[in-house]
mmCIF file of C-alpha atoms in Angstrom:
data_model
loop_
_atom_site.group_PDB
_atom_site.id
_atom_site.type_symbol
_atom_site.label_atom_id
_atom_site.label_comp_id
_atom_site.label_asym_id
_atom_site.label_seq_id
_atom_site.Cartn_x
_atom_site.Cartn_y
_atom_site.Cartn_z
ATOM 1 C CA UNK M 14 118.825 79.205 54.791
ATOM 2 C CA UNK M 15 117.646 78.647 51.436
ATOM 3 C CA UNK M 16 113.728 80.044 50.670
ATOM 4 C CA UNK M 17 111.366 77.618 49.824
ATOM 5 C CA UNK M 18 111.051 78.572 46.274
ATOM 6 C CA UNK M 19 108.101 75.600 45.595
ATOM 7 C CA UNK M 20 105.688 76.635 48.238
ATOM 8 C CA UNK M 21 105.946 80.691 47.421
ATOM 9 C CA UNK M 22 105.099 79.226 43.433
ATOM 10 C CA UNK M 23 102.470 77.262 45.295
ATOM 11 C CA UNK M 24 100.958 80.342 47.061
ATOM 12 C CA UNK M 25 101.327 82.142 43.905
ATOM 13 C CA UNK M 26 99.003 79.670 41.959
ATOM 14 C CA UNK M 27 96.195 79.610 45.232
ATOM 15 C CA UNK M 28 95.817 83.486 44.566
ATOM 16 C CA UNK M 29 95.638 83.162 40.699
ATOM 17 C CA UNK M 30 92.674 80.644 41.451
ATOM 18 C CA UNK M 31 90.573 83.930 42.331
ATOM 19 C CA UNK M 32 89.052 85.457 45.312
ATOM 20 C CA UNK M 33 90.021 85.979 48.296
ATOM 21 C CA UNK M 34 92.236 83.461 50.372
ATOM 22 C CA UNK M 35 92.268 83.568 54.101
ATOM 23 C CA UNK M 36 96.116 83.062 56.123
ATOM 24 C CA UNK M 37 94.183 80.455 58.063
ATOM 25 C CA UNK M 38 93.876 78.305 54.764
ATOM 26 C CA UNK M 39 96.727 79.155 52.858
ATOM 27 C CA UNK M 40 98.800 78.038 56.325
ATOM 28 C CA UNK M 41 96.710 74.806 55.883
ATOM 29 C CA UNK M 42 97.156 74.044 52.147
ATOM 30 C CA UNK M 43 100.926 75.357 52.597
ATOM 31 C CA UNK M 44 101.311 73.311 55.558
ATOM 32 C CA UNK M 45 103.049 75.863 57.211
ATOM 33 C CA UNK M 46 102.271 78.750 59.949
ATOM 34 C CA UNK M 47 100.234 81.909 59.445
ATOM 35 C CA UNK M 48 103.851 83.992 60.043
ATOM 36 C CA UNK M 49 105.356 81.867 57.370
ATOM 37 C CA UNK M 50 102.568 82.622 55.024
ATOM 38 C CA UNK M 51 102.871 86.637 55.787
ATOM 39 C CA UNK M 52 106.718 85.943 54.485
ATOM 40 C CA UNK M 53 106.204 84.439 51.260
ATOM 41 C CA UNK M 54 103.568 87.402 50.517
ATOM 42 C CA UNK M 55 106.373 89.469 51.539
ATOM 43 C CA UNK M 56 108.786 87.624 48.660
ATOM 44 C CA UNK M 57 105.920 87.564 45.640
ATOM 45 C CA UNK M 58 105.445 91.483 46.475
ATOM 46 C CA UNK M 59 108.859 91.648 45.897
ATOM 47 C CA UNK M 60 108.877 90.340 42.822
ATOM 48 C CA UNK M 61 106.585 92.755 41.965
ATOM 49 C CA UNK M 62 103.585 90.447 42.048
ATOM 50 C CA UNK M 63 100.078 92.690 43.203
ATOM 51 C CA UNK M 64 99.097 91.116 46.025
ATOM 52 C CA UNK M 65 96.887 93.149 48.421
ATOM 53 C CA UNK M 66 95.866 92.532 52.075
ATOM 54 C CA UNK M 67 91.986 92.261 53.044
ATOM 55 C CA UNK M 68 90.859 93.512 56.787
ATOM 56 C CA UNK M 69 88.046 92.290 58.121
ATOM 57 C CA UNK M 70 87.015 88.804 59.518
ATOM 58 C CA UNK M 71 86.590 87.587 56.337
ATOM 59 C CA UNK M 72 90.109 89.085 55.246
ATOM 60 C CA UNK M 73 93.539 87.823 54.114
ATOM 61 C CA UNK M 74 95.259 88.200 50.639
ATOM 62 C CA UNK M 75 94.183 88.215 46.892
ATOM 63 C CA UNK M 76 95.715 89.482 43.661
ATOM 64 C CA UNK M 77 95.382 92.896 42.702
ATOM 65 C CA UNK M 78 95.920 94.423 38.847
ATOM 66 C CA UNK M 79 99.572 95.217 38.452
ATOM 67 C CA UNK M 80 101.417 97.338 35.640
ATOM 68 C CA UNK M 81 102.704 93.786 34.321
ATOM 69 C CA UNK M 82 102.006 90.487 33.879
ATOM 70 C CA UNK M 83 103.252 87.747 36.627
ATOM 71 C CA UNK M 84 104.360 84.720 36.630
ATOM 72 C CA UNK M 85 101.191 82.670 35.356
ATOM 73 C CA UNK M 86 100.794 79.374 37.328
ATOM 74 C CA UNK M 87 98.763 76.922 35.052
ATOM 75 C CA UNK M 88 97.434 73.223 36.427
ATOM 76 C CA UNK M 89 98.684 70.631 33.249
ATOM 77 C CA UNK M 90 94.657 70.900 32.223
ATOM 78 C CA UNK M 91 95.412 74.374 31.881
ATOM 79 C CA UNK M 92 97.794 74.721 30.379
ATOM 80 C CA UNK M 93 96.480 72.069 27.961
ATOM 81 C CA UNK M 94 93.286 74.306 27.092
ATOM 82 C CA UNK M 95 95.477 77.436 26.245
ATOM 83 C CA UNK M 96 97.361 75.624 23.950
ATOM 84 C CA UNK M 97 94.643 74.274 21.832
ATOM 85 C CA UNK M 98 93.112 77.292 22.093
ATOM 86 C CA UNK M 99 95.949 78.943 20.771
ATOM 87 C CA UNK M 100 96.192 76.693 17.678
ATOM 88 C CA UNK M 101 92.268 76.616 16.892
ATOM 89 C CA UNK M 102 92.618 80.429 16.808
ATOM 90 C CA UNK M 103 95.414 80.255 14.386
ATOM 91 C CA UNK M 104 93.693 77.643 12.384
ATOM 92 C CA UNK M 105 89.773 79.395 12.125
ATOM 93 C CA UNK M 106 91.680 82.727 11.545
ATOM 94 C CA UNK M 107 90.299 83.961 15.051
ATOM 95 C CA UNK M 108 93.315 85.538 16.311
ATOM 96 C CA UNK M 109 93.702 89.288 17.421
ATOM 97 C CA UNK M 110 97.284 89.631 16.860
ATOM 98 C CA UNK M 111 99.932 88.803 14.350
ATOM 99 C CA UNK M 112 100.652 84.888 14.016
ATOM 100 C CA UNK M 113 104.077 85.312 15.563
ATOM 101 C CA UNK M 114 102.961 86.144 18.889
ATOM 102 C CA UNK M 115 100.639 83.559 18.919
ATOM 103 C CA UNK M 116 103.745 81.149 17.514
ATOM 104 C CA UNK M 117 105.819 83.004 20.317
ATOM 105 C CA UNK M 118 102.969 82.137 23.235
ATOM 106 C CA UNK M 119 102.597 78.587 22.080
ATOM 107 C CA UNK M 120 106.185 78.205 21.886
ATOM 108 C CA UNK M 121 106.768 79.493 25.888
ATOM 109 C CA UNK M 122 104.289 77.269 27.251
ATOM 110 C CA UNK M 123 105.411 74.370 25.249
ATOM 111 C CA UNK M 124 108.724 75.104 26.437
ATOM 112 C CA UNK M 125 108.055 74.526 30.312
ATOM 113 C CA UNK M 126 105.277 71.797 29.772
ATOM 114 C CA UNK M 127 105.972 68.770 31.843
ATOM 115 C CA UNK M 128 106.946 65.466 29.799
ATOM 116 C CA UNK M 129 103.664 63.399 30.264
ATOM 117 C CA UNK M 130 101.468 66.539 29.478
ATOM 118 C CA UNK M 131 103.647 67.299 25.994
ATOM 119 C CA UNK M 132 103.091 63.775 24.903
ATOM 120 C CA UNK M 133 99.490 63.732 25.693
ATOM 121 C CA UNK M 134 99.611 67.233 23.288
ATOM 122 C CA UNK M 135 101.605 65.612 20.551
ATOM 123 C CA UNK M 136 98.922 62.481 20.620
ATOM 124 C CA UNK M 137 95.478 64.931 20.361
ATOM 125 C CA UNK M 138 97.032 67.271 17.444
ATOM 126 C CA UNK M 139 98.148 63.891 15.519
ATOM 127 C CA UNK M 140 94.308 62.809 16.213
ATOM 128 C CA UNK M 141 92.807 66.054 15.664
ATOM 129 C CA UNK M 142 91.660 67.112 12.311
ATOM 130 C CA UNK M 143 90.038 70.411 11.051
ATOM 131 C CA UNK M 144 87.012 70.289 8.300
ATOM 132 C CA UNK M 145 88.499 73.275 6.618
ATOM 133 C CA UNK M 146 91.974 74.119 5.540
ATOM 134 C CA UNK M 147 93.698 76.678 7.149
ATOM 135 C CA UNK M 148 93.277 79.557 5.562
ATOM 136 C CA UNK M 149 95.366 83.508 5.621
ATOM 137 C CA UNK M 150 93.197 85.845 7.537
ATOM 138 C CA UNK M 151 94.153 89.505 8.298
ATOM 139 C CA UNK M 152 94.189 89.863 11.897
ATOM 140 C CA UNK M 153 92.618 92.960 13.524
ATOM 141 C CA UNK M 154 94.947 95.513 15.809
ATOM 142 C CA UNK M 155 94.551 94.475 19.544
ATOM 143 C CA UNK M 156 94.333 97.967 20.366
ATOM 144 C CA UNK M 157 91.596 98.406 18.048
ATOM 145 C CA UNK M 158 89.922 95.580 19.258
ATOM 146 C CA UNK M 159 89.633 96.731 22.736
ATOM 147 C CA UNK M 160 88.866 100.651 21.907
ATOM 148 C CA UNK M 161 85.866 99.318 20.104
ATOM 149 C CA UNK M 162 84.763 96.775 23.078
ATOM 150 C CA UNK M 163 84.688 99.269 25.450
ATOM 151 C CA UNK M 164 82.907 101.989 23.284
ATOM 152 C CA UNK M 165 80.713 98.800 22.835
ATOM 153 C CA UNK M 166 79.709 98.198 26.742
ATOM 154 C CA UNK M 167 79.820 102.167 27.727
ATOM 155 C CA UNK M 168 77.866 102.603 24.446
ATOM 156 C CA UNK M 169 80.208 105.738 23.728
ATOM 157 C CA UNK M 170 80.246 106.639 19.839
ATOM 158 C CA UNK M 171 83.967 105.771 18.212
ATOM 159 C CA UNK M 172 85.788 107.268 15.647
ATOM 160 C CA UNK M 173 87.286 104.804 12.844
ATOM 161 C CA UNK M 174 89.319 105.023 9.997
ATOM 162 C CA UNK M 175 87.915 102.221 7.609
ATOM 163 C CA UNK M 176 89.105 100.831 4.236
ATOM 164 C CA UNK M 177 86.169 99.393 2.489
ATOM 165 C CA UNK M 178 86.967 96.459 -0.427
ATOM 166 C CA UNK M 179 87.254 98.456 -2.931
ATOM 167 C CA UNK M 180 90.478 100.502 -1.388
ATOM 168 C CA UNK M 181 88.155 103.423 -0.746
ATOM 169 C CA UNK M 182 89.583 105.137 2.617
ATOM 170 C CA UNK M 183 86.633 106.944 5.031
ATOM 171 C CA UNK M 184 86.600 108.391 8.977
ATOM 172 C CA UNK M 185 83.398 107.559 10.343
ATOM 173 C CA UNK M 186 81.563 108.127 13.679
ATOM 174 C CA UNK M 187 80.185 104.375 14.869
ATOM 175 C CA UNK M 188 77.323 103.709 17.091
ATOM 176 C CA UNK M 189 78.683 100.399 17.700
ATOM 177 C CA UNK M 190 75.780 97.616 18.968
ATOM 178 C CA UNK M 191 78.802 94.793 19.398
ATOM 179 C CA UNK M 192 81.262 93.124 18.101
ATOM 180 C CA UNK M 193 80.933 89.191 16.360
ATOM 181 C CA UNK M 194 83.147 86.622 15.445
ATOM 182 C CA UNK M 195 82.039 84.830 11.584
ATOM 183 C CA UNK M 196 84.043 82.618 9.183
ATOM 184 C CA UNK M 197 87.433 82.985 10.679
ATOM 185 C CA UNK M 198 87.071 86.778 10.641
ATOM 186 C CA UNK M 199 85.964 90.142 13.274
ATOM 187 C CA UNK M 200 83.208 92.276 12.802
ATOM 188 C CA UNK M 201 81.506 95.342 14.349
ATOM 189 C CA UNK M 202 77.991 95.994 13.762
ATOM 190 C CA UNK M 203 76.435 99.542 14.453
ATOM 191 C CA UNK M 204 74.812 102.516 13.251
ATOM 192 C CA UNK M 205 76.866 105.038 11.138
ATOM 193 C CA UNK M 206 76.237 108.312 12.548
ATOM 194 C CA UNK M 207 76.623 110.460 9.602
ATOM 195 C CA UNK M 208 74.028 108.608 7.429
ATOM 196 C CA UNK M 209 71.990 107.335 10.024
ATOM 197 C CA UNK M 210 71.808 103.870 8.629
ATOM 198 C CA UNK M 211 73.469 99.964 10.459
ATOM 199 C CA UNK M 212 76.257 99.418 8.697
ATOM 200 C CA UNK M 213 78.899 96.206 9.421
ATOM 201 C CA UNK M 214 83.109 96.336 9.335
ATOM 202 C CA UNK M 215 85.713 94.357 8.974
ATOM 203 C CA UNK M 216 88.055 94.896 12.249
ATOM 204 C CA UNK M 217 90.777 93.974 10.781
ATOM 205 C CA UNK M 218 89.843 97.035 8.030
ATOM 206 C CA UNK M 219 89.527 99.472 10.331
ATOM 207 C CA UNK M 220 93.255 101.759 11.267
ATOM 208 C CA UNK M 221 92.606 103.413 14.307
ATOM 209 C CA UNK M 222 89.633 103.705 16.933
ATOM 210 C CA UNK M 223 88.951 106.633 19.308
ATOM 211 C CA UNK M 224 86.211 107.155 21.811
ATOM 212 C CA UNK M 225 84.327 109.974 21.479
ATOM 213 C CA UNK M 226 82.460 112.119 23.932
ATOM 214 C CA UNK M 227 78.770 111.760 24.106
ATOM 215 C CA UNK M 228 76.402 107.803 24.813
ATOM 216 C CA UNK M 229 73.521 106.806 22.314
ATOM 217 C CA UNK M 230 71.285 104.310 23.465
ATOM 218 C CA UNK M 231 71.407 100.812 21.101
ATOM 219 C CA UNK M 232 68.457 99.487 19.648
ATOM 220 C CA UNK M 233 65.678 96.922 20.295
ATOM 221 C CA UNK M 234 65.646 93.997 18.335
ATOM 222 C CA UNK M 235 67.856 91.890 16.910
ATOM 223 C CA UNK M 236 71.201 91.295 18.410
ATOM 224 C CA UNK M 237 75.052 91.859 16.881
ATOM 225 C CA UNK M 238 75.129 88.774 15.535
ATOM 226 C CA UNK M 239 71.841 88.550 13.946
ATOM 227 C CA UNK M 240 72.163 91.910 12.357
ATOM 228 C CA UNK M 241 75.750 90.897 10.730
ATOM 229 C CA UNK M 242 74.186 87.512 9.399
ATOM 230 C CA UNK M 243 70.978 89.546 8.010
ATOM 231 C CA UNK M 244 73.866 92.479 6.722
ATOM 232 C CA UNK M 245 75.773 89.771 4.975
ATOM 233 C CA UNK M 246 72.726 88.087 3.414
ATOM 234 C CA UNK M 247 71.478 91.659 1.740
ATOM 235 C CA UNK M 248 74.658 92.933 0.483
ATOM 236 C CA UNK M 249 74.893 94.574 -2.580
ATOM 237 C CA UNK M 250 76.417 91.812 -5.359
ATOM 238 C CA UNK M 251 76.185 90.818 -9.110
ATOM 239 C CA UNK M 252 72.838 88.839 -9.128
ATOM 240 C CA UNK M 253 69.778 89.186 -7.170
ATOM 241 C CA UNK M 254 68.160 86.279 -6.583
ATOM 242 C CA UNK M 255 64.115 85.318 -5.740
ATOM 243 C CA UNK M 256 62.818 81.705 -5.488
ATOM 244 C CA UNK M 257 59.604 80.425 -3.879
ATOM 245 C CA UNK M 258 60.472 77.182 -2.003
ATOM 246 C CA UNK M 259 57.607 74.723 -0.584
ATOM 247 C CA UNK M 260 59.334 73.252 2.837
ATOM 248 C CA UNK M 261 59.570 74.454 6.613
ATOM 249 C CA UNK M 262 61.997 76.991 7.683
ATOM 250 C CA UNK M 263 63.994 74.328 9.031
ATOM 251 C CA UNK M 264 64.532 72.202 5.971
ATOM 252 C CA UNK M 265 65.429 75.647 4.089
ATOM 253 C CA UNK M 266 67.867 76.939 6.710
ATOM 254 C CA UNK M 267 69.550 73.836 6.701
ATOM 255 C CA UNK M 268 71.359 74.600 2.823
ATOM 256 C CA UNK M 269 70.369 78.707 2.807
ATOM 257 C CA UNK M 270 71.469 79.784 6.232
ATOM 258 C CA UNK M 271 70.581 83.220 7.650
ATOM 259 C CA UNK M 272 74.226 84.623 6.667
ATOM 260 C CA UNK M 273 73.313 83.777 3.002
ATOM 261 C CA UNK M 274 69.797 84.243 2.542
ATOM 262 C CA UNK M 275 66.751 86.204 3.749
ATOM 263 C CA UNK M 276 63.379 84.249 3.982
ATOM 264 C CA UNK M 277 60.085 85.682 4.146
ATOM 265 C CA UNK M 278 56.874 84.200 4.063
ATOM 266 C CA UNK M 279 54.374 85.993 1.340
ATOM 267 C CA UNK M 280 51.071 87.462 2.513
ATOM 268 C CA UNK M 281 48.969 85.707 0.618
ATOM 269 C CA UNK M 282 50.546 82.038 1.887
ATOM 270 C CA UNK M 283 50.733 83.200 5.565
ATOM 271 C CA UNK M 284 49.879 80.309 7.542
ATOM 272 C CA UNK M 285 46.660 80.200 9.441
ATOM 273 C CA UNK M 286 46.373 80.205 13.088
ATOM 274 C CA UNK M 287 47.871 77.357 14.507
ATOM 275 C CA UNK M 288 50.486 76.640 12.249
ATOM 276 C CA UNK M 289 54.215 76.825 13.456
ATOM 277 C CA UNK M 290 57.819 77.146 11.799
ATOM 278 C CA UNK M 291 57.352 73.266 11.414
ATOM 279 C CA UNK M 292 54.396 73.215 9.047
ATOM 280 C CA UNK M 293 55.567 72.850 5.480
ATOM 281 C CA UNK M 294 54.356 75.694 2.936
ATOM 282 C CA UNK M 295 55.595 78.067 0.038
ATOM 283 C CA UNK M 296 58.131 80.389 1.520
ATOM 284 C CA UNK M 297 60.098 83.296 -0.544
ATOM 285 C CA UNK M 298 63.824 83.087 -0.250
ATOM 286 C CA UNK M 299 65.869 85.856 -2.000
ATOM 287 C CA UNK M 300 69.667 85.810 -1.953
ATOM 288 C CA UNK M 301 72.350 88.380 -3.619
ATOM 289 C CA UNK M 302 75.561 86.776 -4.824
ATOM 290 C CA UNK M 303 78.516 87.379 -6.458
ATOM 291 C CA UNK M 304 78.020 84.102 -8.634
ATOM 292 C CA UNK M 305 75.338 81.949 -9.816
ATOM 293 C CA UNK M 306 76.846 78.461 -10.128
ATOM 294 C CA UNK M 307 76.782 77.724 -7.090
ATOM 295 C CA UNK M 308 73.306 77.964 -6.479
ATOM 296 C CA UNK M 309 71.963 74.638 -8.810
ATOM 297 C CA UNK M 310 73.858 72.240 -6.586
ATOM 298 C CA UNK M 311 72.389 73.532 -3.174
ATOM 299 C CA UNK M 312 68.327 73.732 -4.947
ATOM 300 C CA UNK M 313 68.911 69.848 -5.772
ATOM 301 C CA UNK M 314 70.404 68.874 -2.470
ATOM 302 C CA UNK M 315 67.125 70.549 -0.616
ATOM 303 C CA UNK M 316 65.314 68.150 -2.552
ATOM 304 C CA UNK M 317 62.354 70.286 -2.611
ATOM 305 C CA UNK M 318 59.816 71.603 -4.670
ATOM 306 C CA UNK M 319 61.466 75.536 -6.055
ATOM 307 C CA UNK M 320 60.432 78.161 -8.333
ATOM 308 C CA UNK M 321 62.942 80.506 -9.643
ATOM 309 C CA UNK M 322 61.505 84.152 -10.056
ATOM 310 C CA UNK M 323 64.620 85.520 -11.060
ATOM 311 C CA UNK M 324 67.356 85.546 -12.651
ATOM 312 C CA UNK M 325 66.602 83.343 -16.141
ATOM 313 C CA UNK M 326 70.003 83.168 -16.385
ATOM 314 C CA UNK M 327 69.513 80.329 -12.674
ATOM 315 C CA UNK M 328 66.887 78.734 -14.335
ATOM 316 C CA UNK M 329 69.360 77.935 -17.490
ATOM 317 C CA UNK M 330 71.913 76.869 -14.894
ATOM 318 C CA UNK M 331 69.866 74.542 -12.741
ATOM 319 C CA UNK M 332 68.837 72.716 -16.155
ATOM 320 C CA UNK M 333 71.855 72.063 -17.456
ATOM 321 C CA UNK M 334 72.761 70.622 -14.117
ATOM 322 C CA UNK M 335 69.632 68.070 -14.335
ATOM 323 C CA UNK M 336 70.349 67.030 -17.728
ATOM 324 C CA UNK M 337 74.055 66.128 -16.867
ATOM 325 C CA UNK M 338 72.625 64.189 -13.523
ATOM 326 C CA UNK M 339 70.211 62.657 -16.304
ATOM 327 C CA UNK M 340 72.789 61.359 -18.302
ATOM 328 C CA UNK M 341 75.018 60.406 -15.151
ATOM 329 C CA UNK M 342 72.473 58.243 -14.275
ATOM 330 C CA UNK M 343 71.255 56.581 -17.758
ATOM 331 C CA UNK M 344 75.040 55.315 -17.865
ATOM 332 C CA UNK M 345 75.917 52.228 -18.943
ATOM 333 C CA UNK M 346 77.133 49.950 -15.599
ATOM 334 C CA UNK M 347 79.391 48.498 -17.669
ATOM 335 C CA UNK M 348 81.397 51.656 -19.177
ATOM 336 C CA UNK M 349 85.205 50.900 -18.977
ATOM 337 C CA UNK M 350 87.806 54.321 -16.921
ATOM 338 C CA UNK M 351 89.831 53.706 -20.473
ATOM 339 C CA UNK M 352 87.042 54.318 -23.459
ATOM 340 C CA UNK M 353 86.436 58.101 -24.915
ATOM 341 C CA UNK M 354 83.389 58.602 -22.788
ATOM 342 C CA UNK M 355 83.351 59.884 -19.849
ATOM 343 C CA UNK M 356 82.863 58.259 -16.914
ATOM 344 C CA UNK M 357 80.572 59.962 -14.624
#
């Protein structure tokens, strides 16, 4: 007699679900008897699938860790999620491995995806649309990735072998606070042991990771994330840049995030008791960048009152961008696309 192939799948998927799963109800949702059950546990175990008996009242079966991955049983919703998840982690750069196996894992599931379920796929990616285009991202190594997480929760230093921008090569002992996902790219945030100071990597910079005997205890304050923004937004670049801005913290955060600038409110315009992040007032912003042309553009689209401190050179910047708005705007209505002029 011929094993029922669709009800031990069907079994298969219950225990993937999570938990444990009494013989009483998987009989009932099998619609077979609690003997029949104990014989397609027998098959999956077979097939090498973990599944481990529980004793007790409450017992029965669940899935145990195995040496290798099953056969994954995914509803069409799914199976629907870890495809798009698959392809907005190609597209943002937020991948942990090299594009092919992520080409290779989209390409299995696609394989086996039931008709109706493939066409509703094909109709979302020809609606869907990204605001950036894709861009080529270095992934980190998986294994990497992982050494540093778990350093990361059993707050165990790690040893890394880092290669900074400049092609500079460096072993390093990392306190590492956690790890943060930012503009398509990894990150680990922590305190380098050897000069005592927070430093931020690149994963995908760093060779190899080992765990190293000892624990430190991480920090109060701010969190992984807010330490890579604030690392990001006092990095060492061409220009350093001070303006005084009149708005709330809101209005400025809105154009000069956190990752790009540092805001602080001067002593001597603190606001009195009572006031809140809301209330508008002079508020020091200082930036370092790489470039300053940039920077003329974003002032005029806060469209409030600024006072550059330094450099001159922004100052000369943001006027030549006002008189070329000027003249933009004094333009004739009437000026033809074909005459010498042109059009604004």
């Amino acid at each position: 007699m011929s094993r029922p192939t669709g009800r031990v799948l069907t079994l298969l998927e219950l225990l993937q679900s999570g938990g444990t799963r009494t013989v009483a109800e998987l009989a009932d949702r099998l619609g077979v008897e609690g003997r029949t059950v104990r014989r397609y546990v027998d098959q999956l175990i077979d097939l090498d699938v973990p599944v481990e008996s529980v004793r007790g009242r409450y017992g029965g079966y669940r899935l145990a860790p195995g040496h290798r991955l099953p056969p994954l049983m995914l509803s069409d919703d799914e199976a629907l999620a870890v495809l798009l998840g698959l392809i907005a982690g190609r597209r943002t750069g937020l991948t942990t491995t090299q594009h092919t196996a992520s080409e290779t894992a989209s390409a299995k599931i696609r394989r086996v995806l039931p008709k109706h379920i493939a066409r509703r796929l094909d109709t979302l990616l020809e609606a869907l649309a990204f605001t950036d285009e894709p861009g080529e991202f270095d992934t980190p190594n998986a294994g990497v990735l992982l050494t540093i997480a778990d350093a990361v929760r059993h707050r165990r230093p790690v040893s890394i072998r880092y290669t900074d921008r400049g092609g500079r090569r460096s072993e390093r002992t990392l306190h590492a606070y956690g790890i943060v996902a930012h503009a398509g790219r990894w990150y680990v945030t922590g305190q380098d042991a050897r000069i005592g100071e927070d430093r931020t990597f690149r994963l995908d910079r760093i060779a190899d990771a080992r765990t190293l005997p000892g624990s430190f205890e991480p920090p109060v304050g701010p969190g992984p994330a807010q330490r890579v923004l604030s690392a990001f937004a006092t990095a060492e670049y061409r220009h350093e840049v001070t303006l005084r801005i009149h708005g709330t913290v809101g209005q400025i955060r809105a154009r000069l995030p956190v990752g790009v600038a540092s805001l602080e409110e001067p002593e001597e315009d603190a606001p009195v008791a009572g006031e809140d992040r809301a209330t508008e007032r002079w508020l020091r912003v200082e930036l370092r960048v790489e470039r300053l042309d940039w920077l003329p553009p974003v002032l005029a689209s806060l469209d409030r009152p600024f006072v550059i401190e330094r450099p001159d050179e922004l100052r000369g910047l943001v006027t030549t961008l006002a008189d070329r708005l000027t003249s933009y705007a004094r333009a004739k209505s009437d000026r033809r696309p074909d005459s010498e002029e042109p059009m604004p």
